[in-house]
Amino acid sequence: MSLLELDGVKVHFPIKKGVLFDRTVGHVYAVDGISLKVEAGQTYGLVGESGCGKTTLGRSVLRLVDITEGSVVLDGTDLAKLPGEEMRRFRRRLQMVFQDPLGSLNPRQNIESILSEGMVAHGIGKDQEERREKIKSILDKVGLPSNALARYPHEFSGGQRQRIGIARALVLEPDVIICDEPVSALDVSVQAQVINLLEELQEELGLTYLVIAHDLAVVRHISDVIGVMYLGSLVEEAPSDALYAEPKHPYTKALMSAVPVPDPEVEDQRERILLVGDLPSPANPPSGCRFHTRCPWAQAERCSTERPELRDVGGGHRVACHFAEEIAAGTLKLTAGEVVSATREGVEDAPPTLPEQAERAEAAVAEAEEAEEAEKAVKAEKADTVEAADAPEKADTAEEKAAEPLEAGKAAEPEPRKAVTTEKDATTEKDAKDAKDAKDAEAEKAAEAGKAEKADEAV
Amino acid sequence: MSLLSVDELTVTFGGVGRKESRAVDGVSFEVDQGQVVGLVGESGCGKSVTSLALMGLLPHKGVKVGGRAEFDGTDLFTMSPSARRDLRGSQMAMIFQDPLSSLNPVVPVGVQVTEILERHRGMKGEAARKEAAHLLDRVGIPDPTRRLKEFPHQLSGGMRQRALIAMAVACAPSLLIADEPTTALDVTIQAQILELLKELVDQEGTALLMITHDLGVVAGLCDQVNVLYAGKVVESAGRRELFAHPTHPYAHGLLGSIPRLDSPRGEALKPIRGSINDRIAWADGCAFAPRCDRYEMGCLTGTPPLTEPRAAGHEVRCVHPVLDDAKAEEVPA
Ligand SMILES: Nc1ncnc2c1ncn2[C@@H]1O[C@H](COP(=O)(O)OP(=O)(O)O)[C@@H](O)[C@H]1O
Ligand SMILES: Nc1ncnc2c1ncn2[C@@H]1O[C@H](COP(=O)(O)OP(=O)(O)O)[C@@H](O)[C@H]1O
Ligand code: SF4
Ligand code: SF4
Ligand SMILES: [Mg+2]
Ligand SMILES: [Mg+2]
């Protein structure tokens, strides 16, 4: 028996309407009949595009959302039917690591308090002394210094916060850790740190993971088994390498072909399957095979009327497609979509010339010295310009249609290499109103877009 | 001559009562007619600020822009504001990560597209509407006549980005700046949008400045790639050269740390230690030094210059570049 078994899990959110919010006019079929098994000590990766129900499925396992139908069996106990009080005790055994490490950590609690909270609730450790010792050893495991205890979430970088999130799960010694997009909020160079940490911890502590992510490359890297979701259901499931070697479901094929590989040699050989259209709404899923509106191989009648079951096609490879065999054999013709090269036509692709490295290195040293001189000269020059450029900045506040910055620049420097722009662009709110009827309404929108993006990134 | 030539661009935020911070710290690159040039780097390295500076869309207060940027032979930073606006509407266009915020939420998409055609191409009434429908069709929006009447929120993320591209290409610009145009989109939709951008470049000869944090996106699209770190270009090369021989320790490390779809399961990633916050000022030395395995004392004597240690046209800002890949694996004592 597997450690965690989901059988026919459905989560349907009612869509309410009316002044009193009491009339149900439909449902969002967020999770619509999912069965899967997570083996102890292994990683099950759940991949799919946004809105396909990954997070909802993860939350349903923890019963953070109501399960409409189906069972979630952890170590022999069906959580879906557990009364609230017992579920609360079971929750220790299932922990979650969230996408946004900052949003999931209380900014006013220090790390010790954040990590103790769950321990206290579940009666772990006889006193704070004992808990602190345990926390220290876990912090060490996740690669944080023990002086982190007294510090607050904002004092840490994104990657470190994710380590705190992992530590918070670990102190409770859970059976299964559900990681929902554990690295997607992190910078690329930091993602690998957290991925490696999750793998090391699994090896050392024998952890079991359910990893949910939209990034197929990440999921492929850490998972033993991968389940591919589309509109609330699994369309394919296979061991990681088998799925990559031979994706059988048309959606998996398209998804995999769409993931860019950072290697021109590889990209030049690859083809992309371009799907038509967008993801349908889970409130109004297509009939029959849910993928038939976008499927490049969709066949008339059967695909739009009969919903394919997830069936075993051998080697632990499960696929929900009526025509998986025919597609694999290449006997079915494309009916929609397009197959294109992953590389742009005419992209500069002269193969790199391999230089004699020793010679190069020598030349580099000489060049470096030269360049350093030049750099110094530039720096000196720059120092000049900054001062010169300051003047028009001030002038500009006095006069709207700024005295052309270049004038000041020119005066200070015969060759106007550097200048400060003093162009007045409509970026303040007041200006925005004035701009409405003016010529630059469009520029305005663009500028706002820039601002909004900044705000996004600041969050 | 290059279509766009950026020389030692600097952007400094701050001023009265605020500490000055230099977001872009002497960035130089060129974009030729019909060329696709990538600006790659992690969040906060100055990609967006660079593009906004080039478009003239940075807030006016508390920002200092230095250096030089020439578009088609004209100095962008000394141009009159109105000339700049005209240029922006016709020759240079930009699309953003979040199309919703660049569209006016209360004006139907069609009106927004026709407005541009009326303003910049002097088209009127029915002719403008027809052309707008044609443009939406051109960027792959199904049922364009109906879509023209819809408001931005009624379109999906992918459709919005298409609408924005339609608006950007309405005036057949010679340069399109795309700032993370697919980052907010799902990967199958990203593939559609990238394909559309490829078509634009191939068929219209539009030059594209592609700004992204995704090295995968760059690999199949860009002729020339510039890697940014903490506001400076640290490596610049043609796409094959860069990916075959990443020579700056940051670029080299980045490529070793990304999980690849085609790498076998179980192959360990080699992370770069620390985070972007662990940096020193370029004026004092290499900003990447605190995270660098190849760091030596010499790295802290001023800004490392850009050199060509490996091949002509392959520029690297490092005094101890990765020249043979075996060596890169071992940490120098
Ligand atoms: N609490 C909720 N109420 C109503 N709809 C929801 C709720 N949570 C999620 N949904 C909807 O369910 C679908 C699946 O969402 P989610 O599980 O978050 O997807 P994913 O994590 O794969 O992006 C989406 O259409 C989403 O809008
Ligand atoms: N309006 C602003 N005021 C102050 N600092 C800013 C502003 N916009 C951007 N920055 C800073 O400039 C740096 C570069 O930002 P940006 O160009 O947006 O990075 P990215 O490479 O992610 O696009 C960041 O450190 C950011 O915090
Ligand atoms: S059942 Fe039909 S529509 Fe669904 S994936 Fe298979 S071929 Fe495509
Ligand atoms: S200059 Fe020194 S610290 Fe900077 S990247 Fe090169 S080796 Fe590393
Ligand atoms: Mg989610
Ligand atoms: Mg940006």
mmCIF file with all atom_site columns, C-alpha atoms and ligand atoms in Angstrom, chain A residues 48-56 59 99 180-181 212-214, ligand 5:
data_model
loop_
_atom_site.group_PDB
_atom_site.id
_atom_site.type_symbol
_atom_site.label_atom_id
_atom_site.label_alt_id
_atom_site.label_comp_id
_atom_site.label_asym_id
_atom_site.label_entity_id
_atom_site.label_seq_id
_atom_site.pdbx_PDB_ins_code
_atom_site.Cartn_x
_atom_site.Cartn_y
_atom_site.Cartn_z
_atom_site.occupancy
_atom_site.B_iso_or_equiv
_atom_site.pdbx_formal_charge
_atom_site.auth_seq_id
_atom_site.auth_comp_id
_atom_site.auth_asym_id
_atom_site.auth_atom_id
_atom_site.pdbx_PDB_model_num
ATOM   1  C  CA . GLY A 1 48  ? 0.207  21.632 -15.347 1.00 0.00 ? 48  GLY A CA 1
ATOM   2  C  CA . GLU A 1 49  ? -0.561 25.151 -16.403 1.00 0.00 ? 49  GLU A CA 1
ATOM   3  C  CA . SER A 1 50  ? -2.057 27.786 -14.163 1.00 0.00 ? 50  SER A CA 1
ATOM   4  C  CA . GLY A 1 51  ? -5.653 27.178 -13.234 1.00 0.00 ? 51  GLY A CA 1
ATOM   5  C  CA . CYS A 1 52  ? -5.586 23.438 -13.894 1.00 0.00 ? 52  CYS A CA 1
ATOM   6  C  CA . GLY A 1 53  ? -6.245 22.722 -10.212 1.00 0.00 ? 53  GLY A CA 1
ATOM   7  C  CA . LYS A 1 54  ? -2.820 21.830 -8.810  1.00 0.00 ? 54  LYS A CA 1
ATOM   8  C  CA . THR A 1 55  ? -3.033 24.048 -5.747  1.00 0.00 ? 55  THR A CA 1
ATOM   9  C  CA . THR A 1 56  ? -6.617 23.029 -5.074  1.00 0.00 ? 56  THR A CA 1
ATOM   10 C  CA . ARG A 1 59  ? -5.065 21.897 -0.423  1.00 0.00 ? 59  ARG A CA 1
ATOM   11 C  CA . GLN A 1 99  ? 5.272  29.367 -3.281  1.00 0.00 ? 99  GLN A CA 1
ATOM   12 C  CA . ASP A 1 180 ? 3.357  24.093 -3.938  1.00 0.00 ? 180 ASP A CA 1
ATOM   13 C  CA . GLU A 1 181 ? 5.548  25.895 -6.488  1.00 0.00 ? 181 GLU A CA 1
ATOM   14 C  CA . ILE A 1 212 ? 3.316  20.866 -7.425  1.00 0.00 ? 212 ILE A CA 1
ATOM   15 C  CA . ALA A 1 213 ? 4.753  23.138 -10.098 1.00 0.00 ? 213 ALA A CA 1
ATOM   16 C  CA . HIS A 1 214 ? 4.130  24.596 -13.510 1.00 0.00 ? 214 HIS A CA 1
HETATM 17 MG MG . MG  C 2 .   ? -1.215 27.058 -7.914  1.00 0.00 ? 5   MG  C MG 1
#
